[in-house]
Amino acid sequence: MVPLAPHTHIRIGGPATFFVEPYSERDVATVVRACRDLDLELRILGGGSNIIVPDKGVDAVVMHLNSLNRVVRDGDRLSAGAGVTLPSLLSGARSLGLAGLESLSGVPAVVGGAVKMNAGTREGETFDHLVSLTVVDREGEIRVLGRESFAARYRDGGLGDMIVVHATFELREDTPEAIFERFESYLRRRNATQPVTQRSVGCVFKNPTGDSAGRMIEASGCKLMRRGDIRVSARHANYFVNEGKGTYADFLALADEVRSRVADRFEAQLEMEVQAWD
Ligand code: EPU
């Protein structure tokens, strides 16, 4: 049994029955085939910035990809392993004078998770500069696929059950100073409007088309509402923060209450952005 809470940003959840950390794409493929042959459930854990884990844990093999952490430059392209954190990829790109990823400033994800959910901000999304992906499919085959193979949408990379092991981004040259300036200005705005130093999963709900879930949650009177130690942030209402010993059950109860208040006020059904494992 391996505790999963320390691997999540919000520090919620029980243990996994099995926990594996592959060091190569081939190891990932081997784990996938072994799980299939042994009929074990397999779950993928990236940076843990967008998931909540049940309090009782999960009876599954959890594969953690943070050791796939190589970054390789080829001209204007950067290839990064699934476990590379976006902050380190962005700072590497900046020092190499490669621009394009600044719109992802402050997104607390790793490359694999960011691709899987097409993480982004109002300035841009992960798929904007993506050219190809190396994935492992559920048969355990390693495949290299062009961006056009994926129907990426808002907060959904369209990968189905494929596992990202590598992503290649096409960037453009610019001076490190200009890149740094954009990076800093996005980061300043984010730090001023979001509770970035508290334990959270980022935005809990997706934005409905043309509106902001945060605005709607605030207008529905939910700011500062709480269940146990999970509270709707005072700074940004689409963030739930763990103020101590918050649980999975508290989080989902609060999400249900918020969703129902927003539905009453706006006749809109908010859809979860956070991945709640069952
Ligand atoms: N607003 C409120 N009350 C709140 C929060 C926001 O009235 O509590 C208002 C703001 O004043 C603003 C509008 O809602 O007028 C939009 O707010 P903001 O600029 O913070 O953007 P957002 O739509 O809430 C989105 C992404 C964030 C991303 C920011 C900035 C989603 C669900 N959220 O938030 O992404 O950082 O834009 O680019 O798409 C995430 O996905 O986890 C995430 C944090």
PDB file of C-alpha atoms and ligand atoms in Angstrom:
ATOM      1  CA  MET A   1       0.000   0.000   0.000  1.00  0.00           C
ATOM      2  CA  VAL A   2       1.377   3.405  -0.973  1.00  0.00           C
ATOM      3  CA  PRO A   3      -0.279   6.631   0.272  1.00  0.00           C
ATOM      4  CA  LEU A   4      -1.436   8.804  -2.631  1.00  0.00           C
ATOM      5  CA  ALA A   5      -2.308  12.029  -0.768  1.00  0.00           C
ATOM      6  CA  PRO A   6       1.341  13.256  -0.807  1.00  0.00           C
ATOM      7  CA  HIS A   7       1.271  12.895  -4.607  1.00  0.00           C
ATOM      8  CA  THR A   8      -1.713  15.233  -4.947  1.00  0.00           C
ATOM      9  CA  HIS A   9      -1.638  19.034  -4.658  1.00  0.00           C
ATOM     10  CA  ILE A  10      -4.737  19.125  -2.481  1.00  0.00           C
ATOM     11  CA  ARG A  11      -3.400  16.336  -0.191  1.00  0.00           C
ATOM     12  CA  ILE A  12      -6.532  14.210  -0.208  1.00  0.00           C
ATOM     13  CA  GLY A  13      -6.973  10.467  -0.499  1.00  0.00           C
ATOM     14  CA  GLY A  14      -5.991   7.024   0.738  1.00  0.00           C
ATOM     15  CA  PRO A  15      -3.430   4.515  -0.568  1.00  0.00           C
ATOM     16  CA  ALA A  16      -2.982   2.583  -3.794  1.00  0.00           C
ATOM     17  CA  THR A  17      -2.598  -1.200  -3.662  1.00  0.00           C
ATOM     18  CA  PHE A  18       0.319  -1.030  -6.130  1.00  0.00           C
ATOM     19  CA  PHE A  19       2.454   1.942  -7.183  1.00  0.00           C
ATOM     20  CA  VAL A  20       4.952   1.870 -10.061  1.00  0.00           C
ATOM     21  CA  GLU A  21       7.334   4.487 -11.408  1.00  0.00           C
ATOM     22  CA  PRO A  22       8.625   3.570 -14.862  1.00  0.00           C
ATOM     23  CA  TYR A  23      11.859   5.104 -16.152  1.00  0.00           C
ATOM     24  CA  SER A  24      11.261   4.670 -19.887  1.00  0.00           C
ATOM     25  CA  GLU A  25       8.525   4.390 -22.508  1.00  0.00           C
ATOM     26  CA  ARG A  26       9.255   0.696 -22.791  1.00  0.00           C
ATOM     27  CA  ASP A  27       8.711   0.259 -19.040  1.00  0.00           C
ATOM     28  CA  VAL A  28       5.341   2.016 -19.411  1.00  0.00           C
ATOM     29  CA  ALA A  29       4.394  -0.407 -22.173  1.00  0.00           C
ATOM     30  CA  THR A  30       5.523  -3.380 -20.044  1.00  0.00           C
ATOM     31  CA  VAL A  31       3.371  -2.223 -17.107  1.00  0.00           C
ATOM     32  CA  VAL A  32       0.349  -1.795 -19.395  1.00  0.00           C
ATOM     33  CA  ARG A  33       0.746  -5.314 -20.793  1.00  0.00           C
ATOM     34  CA  ALA A  34       1.340  -6.827 -17.337  1.00  0.00           C
ATOM     35  CA  CYS A  35      -1.812  -5.196 -15.956  1.00  0.00           C
ATOM     36  CA  ARG A  36      -3.796  -6.453 -18.924  1.00  0.00           C
ATOM     37  CA  ASP A  37      -2.438  -9.999 -18.545  1.00  0.00           C
ATOM     38  CA  LEU A  38      -2.999 -10.064 -14.761  1.00  0.00           C
ATOM     39  CA  ASP A  39      -6.390  -8.354 -15.062  1.00  0.00           C
ATOM     40  CA  LEU A  40      -5.364  -5.506 -12.743  1.00  0.00           C
ATOM     41  CA  GLU A  41      -6.894  -2.069 -13.027  1.00  0.00           C
ATOM     42  CA  LEU A  42      -4.353   0.559 -14.124  1.00  0.00           C
ATOM     43  CA  ARG A  43      -4.550   4.276 -13.327  1.00  0.00           C
ATOM     44  CA  ILE A  44      -2.184   6.990 -14.417  1.00  0.00           C
ATOM     45  CA  LEU A  45      -0.962   9.652 -12.016  1.00  0.00           C
ATOM     46  CA  GLY A  46       0.737  12.728 -13.410  1.00  0.00           C
ATOM     47  CA  GLY A  47       1.566  15.708 -11.227  1.00  0.00           C
ATOM     48  CA  GLY A  48      -1.551  15.195  -9.096  1.00  0.00           C
ATOM     49  CA  SER A  49      -2.634  18.807  -9.624  1.00  0.00           C
ATOM     50  CA  ASN A  50      -6.060  18.004 -11.060  1.00  0.00           C
ATOM     51  CA  ILE A  51      -7.253  14.874  -9.277  1.00  0.00           C
ATOM     52  CA  ILE A  52      -8.890  13.892  -6.039  1.00  0.00           C
ATOM     53  CA  VAL A  53      -8.444  10.383  -4.683  1.00  0.00           C
ATOM     54  CA  PRO A  54     -11.094   8.556  -2.584  1.00  0.00           C
ATOM     55  CA  ASP A  55     -10.470   8.528   1.160  1.00  0.00           C
ATOM     56  CA  LYS A  56     -10.423   4.700   1.158  1.00  0.00           C
ATOM     57  CA  GLY A  57      -7.779   4.671  -1.574  1.00  0.00           C
ATOM     58  CA  VAL A  58      -7.857   2.695  -4.826  1.00  0.00           C
ATOM     59  CA  ASP A  59      -7.486  -1.027  -5.391  1.00  0.00           C
ATOM     60  CA  ALA A  60      -5.442  -0.612  -8.557  1.00  0.00           C
ATOM     61  CA  VAL A  61      -1.975  -0.244  -9.999  1.00  0.00           C
ATOM     62  CA  VAL A  62      -1.156   3.457  -9.977  1.00  0.00           C
ATOM     63  CA  MET A  63       1.533   4.355 -12.504  1.00  0.00           C
ATOM     64  CA  HIS A  64       3.370   7.575 -11.679  1.00  0.00           C
ATOM     65  CA  LEU A  65       5.173   9.094 -14.632  1.00  0.00           C
ATOM     66  CA  ASN A  66       7.395  11.691 -12.980  1.00  0.00           C
ATOM     67  CA  SER A  67      10.592   9.845 -13.909  1.00  0.00           C
ATOM     68  CA  LEU A  68       9.912  10.424 -17.614  1.00  0.00           C
ATOM     69  CA  ASN A  69      11.605  13.770 -17.198  1.00  0.00           C
ATOM     70  CA  ARG A  70      13.893  14.382 -20.184  1.00  0.00           C
ATOM     71  CA  VAL A  71      13.708  17.466 -22.376  1.00  0.00           C
ATOM     72  CA  VAL A  72      15.390  17.429 -25.799  1.00  0.00           C
ATOM     73  CA  ARG A  73      15.799  20.347 -28.211  1.00  0.00           C
ATOM     74  CA  ASP A  74      15.776  19.926 -31.986  1.00  0.00           C
ATOM     75  CA  GLY A  75      15.885  23.323 -33.726  1.00  0.00           C
ATOM     76  CA  ASP A  76      12.697  25.188 -32.769  1.00  0.00           C
ATOM     77  CA  ARG A  77      11.166  22.047 -31.316  1.00  0.00           C
ATOM     78  CA  LEU A  78      11.203  20.890 -27.715  1.00  0.00           C
ATOM     79  CA  SER A  79      10.360  17.324 -26.796  1.00  0.00           C
ATOM     80  CA  ALA A  80       9.445  16.662 -23.185  1.00  0.00           C
ATOM     81  CA  GLY A  81       8.693  13.534 -21.188  1.00  0.00           C
ATOM     82  CA  ALA A  82       5.286  13.188 -19.536  1.00  0.00           C
ATOM     83  CA  GLY A  83       6.737  13.838 -16.083  1.00  0.00           C
ATOM     84  CA  VAL A  84       8.394  17.185 -16.876  1.00  0.00           C
ATOM     85  CA  THR A  85       6.679  19.948 -14.920  1.00  0.00           C
ATOM     86  CA  LEU A  86       5.324  22.857 -16.962  1.00  0.00           C
ATOM     87  CA  PRO A  87       7.213  25.406 -14.803  1.00  0.00           C
ATOM     88  CA  SER A  88      10.519  23.665 -15.606  1.00  0.00           C
ATOM     89  CA  LEU A  89       9.633  23.282 -19.311  1.00  0.00           C
ATOM     90  CA  LEU A  90       8.721  26.963 -19.497  1.00  0.00           C
ATOM     91  CA  SER A  91      11.865  28.086 -17.773  1.00  0.00           C
ATOM     92  CA  GLY A  92      13.979  25.825 -20.041  1.00  0.00           C
ATOM     93  CA  ALA A  93      12.246  27.215 -23.147  1.00  0.00           C
ATOM     94  CA  ARG A  94      12.831  30.742 -21.916  1.00  0.00           C
ATOM     95  CA  SER A  95      16.544  30.270 -21.397  1.00  0.00           C
ATOM     96  CA  LEU A  96      16.839  28.670 -24.846  1.00  0.00           C
ATOM     97  CA  GLY A  97      15.033  31.672 -26.366  1.00  0.00           C
ATOM     98  CA  LEU A  98      12.058  29.562 -27.527  1.00  0.00           C
ATOM     99  CA  ALA A  99       8.690  31.282 -27.259  1.00  0.00           C
ATOM    100  CA  GLY A 100       5.085  30.071 -27.308  1.00  0.00           C
ATOM    101  CA  LEU A 101       4.525  28.306 -24.033  1.00  0.00           C
ATOM    102  CA  GLU A 102       4.256  31.472 -21.902  1.00  0.00           C
ATOM    103  CA  SER A 103       0.458  31.252 -21.982  1.00  0.00           C
ATOM    104  CA  LEU A 104       0.811  28.231 -19.690  1.00  0.00           C
ATOM    105  CA  SER A 105       2.605  30.272 -17.001  1.00  0.00           C
ATOM    106  CA  GLY A 106       1.580  29.185 -13.536  1.00  0.00           C
ATOM    107  CA  VAL A 107      -0.323  26.064 -14.629  1.00  0.00           C
ATOM    108  CA  PRO A 108       0.833  23.578 -11.968  1.00  0.00           C
ATOM    109  CA  ALA A 109       0.739  20.483 -14.200  1.00  0.00           C
ATOM    110  CA  VAL A 110       3.213  18.014 -15.697  1.00  0.00           C
ATOM    111  CA  VAL A 111       3.402  17.592 -19.472  1.00  0.00           C
ATOM    112  CA  GLY A 112       1.433  14.305 -19.543  1.00  0.00           C
ATOM    113  CA  GLY A 113      -1.473  15.678 -17.530  1.00  0.00           C
ATOM    114  CA  ALA A 114      -1.454  18.996 -19.380  1.00  0.00           C
ATOM    115  CA  VAL A 115      -1.737  17.205 -22.750  1.00  0.00           C
ATOM    116  CA  LYS A 116      -4.350  14.742 -21.511  1.00  0.00           C
ATOM    117  CA  MET A 117      -6.672  17.532 -20.361  1.00  0.00           C
ATOM    118  CA  ASN A 118      -5.458  20.203 -22.785  1.00  0.00           C
ATOM    119  CA  ALA A 119      -4.684  22.398 -19.788  1.00  0.00           C
ATOM    120  CA  GLY A 120      -4.606  26.094 -20.423  1.00  0.00           C
ATOM    121  CA  THR A 121      -5.471  29.626 -19.523  1.00  0.00           C
ATOM    122  CA  ARG A 122      -7.386  32.419 -21.217  1.00  0.00           C
ATOM    123  CA  GLU A 123      -4.146  33.111 -23.154  1.00  0.00           C
ATOM    124  CA  GLY A 124      -3.726  29.656 -24.672  1.00  0.00           C
ATOM    125  CA  GLU A 125      -3.866  25.881 -24.379  1.00  0.00           C
ATOM    126  CA  THR A 126      -1.373  23.001 -24.362  1.00  0.00           C
ATOM    127  CA  PHE A 127      -2.415  21.867 -27.857  1.00  0.00           C
ATOM    128  CA  ASP A 128      -1.677  25.293 -29.411  1.00  0.00           C
ATOM    129  CA  HIS A 129       1.979  24.416 -30.053  1.00  0.00           C
ATOM    130  CA  LEU A 130       1.854  20.641 -29.965  1.00  0.00           C
ATOM    131  CA  VAL A 131       3.062  18.822 -33.105  1.00  0.00           C
ATOM    132  CA  SER A 132       3.219  15.185 -32.062  1.00  0.00           C
ATOM    133  CA  LEU A 133       2.823  12.781 -29.173  1.00  0.00           C
ATOM    134  CA  THR A 134       4.380   9.492 -28.221  1.00  0.00           C
ATOM    135  CA  VAL A 135       1.707   7.450 -26.504  1.00  0.00           C
ATOM    136  CA  VAL A 136       1.282   3.944 -25.153  1.00  0.00           C
ATOM    137  CA  ASP A 137      -2.079   2.474 -26.030  1.00  0.00           C
ATOM    138  CA  ARG A 138      -4.013   0.076 -23.823  1.00  0.00           C
ATOM    139  CA  GLU A 139      -2.597  -2.890 -25.762  1.00  0.00           C
ATOM    140  CA  GLY A 140       0.862  -1.784 -24.634  1.00  0.00           C
ATOM    141  CA  GLU A 141       1.980  -0.555 -28.078  1.00  0.00           C
ATOM    142  CA  ILE A 142       4.171   2.560 -28.315  1.00  0.00           C
ATOM    143  CA  ARG A 143       2.904   4.888 -31.069  1.00  0.00           C
ATOM    144  CA  VAL A 144       3.975   8.273 -32.400  1.00  0.00           C
ATOM    145  CA  LEU A 145       0.997  10.282 -33.576  1.00  0.00           C
ATOM    146  CA  GLY A 146       0.703  13.740 -35.131  1.00  0.00           C
ATOM    147  CA  ARG A 147      -1.413  16.418 -33.525  1.00  0.00           C
ATOM    148  CA  GLU A 148      -4.069  15.933 -36.213  1.00  0.00           C
ATOM    149  CA  SER A 149      -4.825  12.476 -34.790  1.00  0.00           C
ATOM    150  CA  PHE A 150      -6.431  14.092 -31.748  1.00  0.00           C
ATOM    151  CA  ALA A 151      -9.689  16.023 -31.591  1.00  0.00           C
ATOM    152  CA  ALA A 152      -8.581  18.321 -28.769  1.00  0.00           C
ATOM    153  CA  ARG A 153     -11.200  20.597 -27.220  1.00  0.00           C
ATOM    154  CA  TYR A 154     -11.438  22.961 -24.265  1.00  0.00           C
ATOM    155  CA  ARG A 155      -9.888  21.040 -21.333  1.00  0.00           C
ATOM    156  CA  ASP A 156      -9.893  17.727 -23.183  1.00  0.00           C
ATOM    157  CA  GLY A 157      -6.993  16.458 -25.288  1.00  0.00           C
ATOM    158  CA  GLY A 158      -9.209  13.782 -26.877  1.00  0.00           C
ATOM    159  CA  LEU A 159      -6.744  10.979 -26.046  1.00  0.00           C
ATOM    160  CA  GLY A 160      -9.261   8.470 -24.735  1.00  0.00           C
ATOM    161  CA  ASP A 161      -7.335   5.846 -22.773  1.00  0.00           C
ATOM    162  CA  MET A 162      -3.971   6.424 -24.457  1.00  0.00           C
ATOM    163  CA  ILE A 163      -1.100   7.245 -22.093  1.00  0.00           C
ATOM    164  CA  VAL A 164       1.127  10.183 -23.034  1.00  0.00           C
ATOM    165  CA  VAL A 165       4.813   9.457 -22.578  1.00  0.00           C
ATOM    166  CA  HIS A 166       6.343  12.255 -24.680  1.00  0.00           C
ATOM    167  CA  ALA A 167       5.131  15.471 -26.283  1.00  0.00           C
ATOM    168  CA  THR A 168       6.819  17.601 -28.937  1.00  0.00           C
ATOM    169  CA  PHE A 169       6.102  21.323 -29.202  1.00  0.00           C
ATOM    170  CA  GLU A 170       6.950  23.602 -32.120  1.00  0.00           C
ATOM    171  CA  LEU A 171       8.081  26.979 -30.774  1.00  0.00           C
ATOM    172  CA  ARG A 172       9.568  30.144 -32.270  1.00  0.00           C
ATOM    173  CA  GLU A 173      12.684  32.105 -31.488  1.00  0.00           C
ATOM    174  CA  ASP A 174      12.486  35.229 -29.360  1.00  0.00           C
ATOM    175  CA  THR A 175      14.750  36.890 -26.828  1.00  0.00           C
ATOM    176  CA  PRO A 176      14.741  35.428 -23.304  1.00  0.00           C
ATOM    177  CA  GLU A 177      13.915  38.965 -22.031  1.00  0.00           C
ATOM    178  CA  ALA A 178      10.739  39.261 -24.144  1.00  0.00           C
ATOM    179  CA  ILE A 179       9.680  35.738 -23.185  1.00  0.00           C
ATOM    180  CA  PHE A 180      10.342  36.499 -19.516  1.00  0.00           C
ATOM    181  CA  GLU A 181       8.231  39.662 -19.670  1.00  0.00           C
ATOM    182  CA  ARG A 182       5.173  37.828 -21.035  1.00  0.00           C
ATOM    183  CA  PHE A 183       5.719  34.973 -18.605  1.00  0.00           C
ATOM    184  CA  GLU A 184       5.893  37.377 -15.651  1.00  0.00           C
ATOM    185  CA  SER A 185       2.862  39.418 -16.650  1.00  0.00           C
ATOM    186  CA  TYR A 186       0.655  36.277 -16.983  1.00  0.00           C
ATOM    187  CA  LEU A 187       2.013  34.980 -13.697  1.00  0.00           C
ATOM    188  CA  ARG A 188       1.371  38.271 -11.887  1.00  0.00           C
ATOM    189  CA  ARG A 189      -2.247  38.278 -13.059  1.00  0.00           C
ATOM    190  CA  ARG A 190      -2.712  34.681 -11.992  1.00  0.00           C
ATOM    191  CA  ASN A 191      -1.135  35.238  -8.582  1.00  0.00           C
ATOM    192  CA  ALA A 192      -3.369  38.260  -7.993  1.00  0.00           C
ATOM    193  CA  THR A 193      -6.627  36.463  -8.824  1.00  0.00           C
ATOM    194  CA  GLN A 194      -6.117  32.849  -7.714  1.00  0.00           C
ATOM    195  CA  PRO A 195      -5.209  31.243  -4.354  1.00  0.00           C
ATOM    196  CA  VAL A 196      -1.976  29.822  -5.763  1.00  0.00           C
ATOM    197  CA  THR A 197      -0.271  29.222  -2.420  1.00  0.00           C
ATOM    198  CA  GLN A 198      -3.079  27.110  -0.971  1.00  0.00           C
ATOM    199  CA  ARG A 199      -3.775  23.407  -1.465  1.00  0.00           C
ATOM    200  CA  SER A 200      -6.260  23.046  -4.317  1.00  0.00           C
ATOM    201  CA  VAL A 201      -6.895  21.321  -7.648  1.00  0.00           C
ATOM    202  CA  GLY A 202      -7.009  24.540  -9.656  1.00  0.00           C
ATOM    203  CA  CYS A 203     -10.427  25.286 -11.122  1.00  0.00           C
ATOM    204  CA  VAL A 204     -12.985  22.716  -9.979  1.00  0.00           C
ATOM    205  CA  PHE A 205     -15.494  23.248 -12.811  1.00  0.00           C
ATOM    206  CA  LYS A 206     -15.115  23.933 -16.530  1.00  0.00           C
ATOM    207  CA  ASN A 207     -16.291  27.311 -17.734  1.00  0.00           C
ATOM    208  CA  PRO A 208     -19.647  27.153 -19.523  1.00  0.00           C
ATOM    209  CA  THR A 209     -19.375  28.628 -23.028  1.00  0.00           C
ATOM    210  CA  GLY A 210     -19.083  32.395 -22.822  1.00  0.00           C
ATOM    211  CA  ASP A 211     -19.118  32.618 -19.033  1.00  0.00           C
ATOM    212  CA  SER A 212     -16.922  31.969 -16.028  1.00  0.00           C
ATOM    213  CA  ALA A 213     -17.784  29.304 -13.459  1.00  0.00           C
ATOM    214  CA  GLY A 214     -15.997  31.414 -10.811  1.00  0.00           C
ATOM    215  CA  ARG A 215     -18.228  34.399 -11.482  1.00  0.00           C
ATOM    216  CA  MET A 216     -21.366  32.234 -11.420  1.00  0.00           C
ATOM    217  CA  ILE A 217     -20.370  30.494  -8.169  1.00  0.00           C
ATOM    218  CA  GLU A 218     -19.690  33.842  -6.506  1.00  0.00           C
ATOM    219  CA  ALA A 219     -22.985  35.293  -7.791  1.00  0.00           C
ATOM    220  CA  SER A 220     -24.787  32.259  -6.363  1.00  0.00           C
ATOM    221  CA  GLY A 221     -23.546  33.200  -2.888  1.00  0.00           C
ATOM    222  CA  CYS A 222     -21.152  30.261  -2.506  1.00  0.00           C
ATOM    223  CA  LYS A 223     -17.912  32.088  -1.689  1.00  0.00           C
ATOM    224  CA  LEU A 224     -16.489  30.852   1.641  1.00  0.00           C
ATOM    225  CA  MET A 225     -19.005  28.001   1.882  1.00  0.00           C
ATOM    226  CA  ARG A 226     -17.391  24.933   3.446  1.00  0.00           C
ATOM    227  CA  ARG A 227     -17.751  21.215   4.100  1.00  0.00           C
ATOM    228  CA  GLY A 228     -15.331  20.026   6.771  1.00  0.00           C
ATOM    229  CA  ASP A 229     -11.964  21.553   5.947  1.00  0.00           C
ATOM    230  CA  ILE A 230     -12.723  22.118   2.253  1.00  0.00           C
ATOM    231  CA  ARG A 231     -13.746  25.699   1.524  1.00  0.00           C
ATOM    232  CA  VAL A 232     -14.729  27.749  -1.532  1.00  0.00           C
ATOM    233  CA  SER A 233     -11.841  30.195  -1.885  1.00  0.00           C
ATOM    234  CA  ALA A 234     -12.447  33.828  -1.004  1.00  0.00           C
ATOM    235  CA  ARG A 235     -10.073  34.844  -3.787  1.00  0.00           C
ATOM    236  CA  HIS A 236     -11.508  32.784  -6.663  1.00  0.00           C
ATOM    237  CA  ALA A 237     -14.801  30.937  -6.232  1.00  0.00           C
ATOM    238  CA  ASN A 238     -13.949  28.179  -8.736  1.00  0.00           C
ATOM    239  CA  TYR A 239     -11.160  27.051  -6.385  1.00  0.00           C
ATOM    240  CA  PHE A 240     -11.834  24.807  -3.387  1.00  0.00           C
ATOM    241  CA  VAL A 241      -9.007  24.903  -0.859  1.00  0.00           C
ATOM    242  CA  ASN A 242      -8.043  22.289   1.720  1.00  0.00           C
ATOM    243  CA  GLU A 243      -7.569  24.156   4.980  1.00  0.00           C
ATOM    244  CA  GLY A 244      -6.406  21.144   6.987  1.00  0.00           C
ATOM    245  CA  LYS A 245      -7.841  17.647   7.039  1.00  0.00           C
ATOM    246  CA  GLY A 246     -10.286  17.957   4.154  1.00  0.00           C
ATOM    247  CA  THR A 247     -11.543  14.705   2.657  1.00  0.00           C
ATOM    248  CA  TYR A 248     -12.736  13.407  -0.698  1.00  0.00           C
ATOM    249  CA  ALA A 249     -16.262  13.140   0.750  1.00  0.00           C
ATOM    250  CA  ASP A 250     -16.148  16.807   1.901  1.00  0.00           C
ATOM    251  CA  PHE A 251     -14.929  17.902  -1.528  1.00  0.00           C
ATOM    252  CA  LEU A 252     -17.690  16.096  -3.430  1.00  0.00           C
ATOM    253  CA  ALA A 253     -20.384  17.252  -0.981  1.00  0.00           C
ATOM    254  CA  LEU A 254     -19.255  20.854  -1.431  1.00  0.00           C
ATOM    255  CA  ALA A 255     -19.145  20.438  -5.221  1.00  0.00           C
ATOM    256  CA  ASP A 256     -22.718  19.062  -5.214  1.00  0.00           C
ATOM    257  CA  GLU A 257     -23.972  21.948  -3.095  1.00  0.00           C
ATOM    258  CA  VAL A 258     -22.246  24.555  -5.294  1.00  0.00           C
ATOM    259  CA  ARG A 259     -23.530  22.923  -8.488  1.00  0.00           C
ATOM    260  CA  SER A 260     -27.071  22.875  -7.184  1.00  0.00           C
ATOM    261  CA  ARG A 261     -26.973  26.546  -6.105  1.00  0.00           C
ATOM    262  CA  VAL A 262     -25.590  27.581  -9.493  1.00  0.00           C
ATOM    263  CA  ALA A 263     -28.289  25.492 -11.228  1.00  0.00           C
ATOM    264  CA  ASP A 264     -30.993  27.261  -9.178  1.00  0.00           C
ATOM    265  CA  ARG A 265     -29.600  30.707  -9.894  1.00  0.00           C
ATOM    266  CA  PHE A 266     -28.551  30.325 -13.563  1.00  0.00           C
ATOM    267  CA  GLU A 267     -30.295  27.171 -14.826  1.00  0.00           C
ATOM    268  CA  ALA A 268     -26.839  25.938 -15.869  1.00  0.00           C
ATOM    269  CA  GLN A 269     -25.213  22.606 -15.014  1.00  0.00           C
ATOM    270  CA  LEU A 270     -21.550  23.053 -14.169  1.00  0.00           C
ATOM    271  CA  GLU A 271     -19.318  20.251 -15.388  1.00  0.00           C
ATOM    272  CA  MET A 272     -16.364  19.105 -13.258  1.00  0.00           C
ATOM    273  CA  GLU A 273     -12.904  19.886 -14.595  1.00  0.00           C
ATOM    274  CA  VAL A 274     -11.200  18.045 -11.738  1.00  0.00           C
ATOM    275  CA  GLN A 275     -10.845  14.279 -12.207  1.00  0.00           C
ATOM    276  CA  ALA A 276     -12.538  12.601  -9.228  1.00  0.00           C
ATOM    277  CA  TRP A 277     -11.243   9.017  -9.096  1.00  0.00           C
ATOM    278  CA  ASP A 278     -13.782   6.480  -7.874  1.00  0.00           C
TER     279      ASP A 278
HETATM  280  N1  EPU B   1     -14.764  36.072 -11.290  1.00  0.00           N
HETATM  281  C1  EPU B   1     -15.621  36.419 -10.277  1.00  0.00           C
HETATM  282  N2  EPU B   1     -15.515  35.772  -9.086  1.00  0.00           N
HETATM  283  C2  EPU B   1     -14.600  34.797  -8.860  1.00  0.00           C
HETATM  284  C3  EPU B   1     -13.722  34.433  -9.896  1.00  0.00           C
HETATM  285  C4  EPU B   1     -13.809  35.095 -11.122  1.00  0.00           C
HETATM  286  O1  EPU B   1     -16.470  37.278 -10.436  1.00  0.00           O
HETATM  287  O2  EPU B   1     -14.565  34.270  -7.750  1.00  0.00           O
HETATM  288  C5  EPU B   1     -14.819  36.811 -12.558  1.00  0.00           C
HETATM  289  C6  EPU B   1     -13.545  37.623 -12.782  1.00  0.00           C
HETATM  290  O3  EPU B   1     -13.621  38.860 -12.141  1.00  0.00           O
HETATM  291  C7  EPU B   1     -13.501  37.731 -14.277  1.00  0.00           C
HETATM  292  C8  EPU B   1     -14.139  36.432 -14.759  1.00  0.00           C
HETATM  293  O4  EPU B   1     -14.871  35.894 -13.644  1.00  0.00           O
HETATM  294  O5  EPU B   1     -14.300  38.787 -14.717  1.00  0.00           O
HETATM  295  C9  EPU B   1     -13.099  35.425 -15.234  1.00  0.00           C
HETATM  296  O6  EPU B   1     -12.205  35.138 -14.183  1.00  0.00           O
HETATM  297  P1  EPU B   1     -10.683  34.689 -14.439  1.00  0.00           P
HETATM  298  O7  EPU B   1      -9.994  35.644 -15.332  1.00  0.00           O
HETATM  299  O8  EPU B   1     -10.079  34.365 -13.127  1.00  0.00           O
HETATM  300  O9  EPU B   1     -10.804  33.391 -15.332  1.00  0.00           O
HETATM  301  P2  EPU B   1     -11.607  32.071 -15.102  1.00  0.00           P
HETATM  302  O10 EPU B   1     -12.517  31.898 -16.248  1.00  0.00           O
HETATM  303  O11 EPU B   1     -12.213  31.950 -13.762  1.00  0.00           O
HETATM  304  C10 EPU B   1      -9.891  30.645 -16.468  1.00  0.00           C
HETATM  305  C11 EPU B   1      -9.359  29.245 -16.336  1.00  0.00           C
HETATM  306  C12 EPU B   1      -8.173  29.221 -15.381  1.00  0.00           C
HETATM  307  C13 EPU B   1      -7.120  30.203 -15.872  1.00  0.00           C
HETATM  308  C14 EPU B   1      -7.748  31.592 -15.938  1.00  0.00           C
HETATM  309  C15 EPU B   1      -6.783  32.689 -16.385  1.00  0.00           C
HETATM  310  C16 EPU B   1     -11.135  27.581 -16.522  1.00  0.00           C
HETATM  311  C17 EPU B   1     -12.107  26.717 -15.795  1.00  0.00           C
HETATM  312  N3  EPU B   1     -10.398  28.373 -15.773  1.00  0.00           N
HETATM  313  O12 EPU B   1     -10.438  30.982 -15.188  1.00  0.00           O
HETATM  314  O13 EPU B   1      -7.640  27.910 -15.438  1.00  0.00           O
HETATM  315  O14 EPU B   1      -6.003  30.207 -15.008  1.00  0.00           O
HETATM  316  O15 EPU B   1      -8.859  31.546 -16.850  1.00  0.00           O
HETATM  317  O16 EPU B   1      -6.344  32.449 -17.662  1.00  0.00           O
HETATM  318  O17 EPU B   1     -11.055  27.502 -17.750  1.00  0.00           O
HETATM  319  C18 EPU B   1      -7.823  25.771 -14.389  1.00  0.00           C
HETATM  320  O18 EPU B   1      -8.286  25.366 -15.457  1.00  0.00           O
HETATM  321  O19 EPU B   1      -7.620  25.001 -13.422  1.00  0.00           O
HETATM  322  C19 EPU B   1      -7.514  27.177 -14.262  1.00  0.00           C
HETATM  323  C20 EPU B   1      -7.139  27.685 -13.119  1.00  0.00           C
END
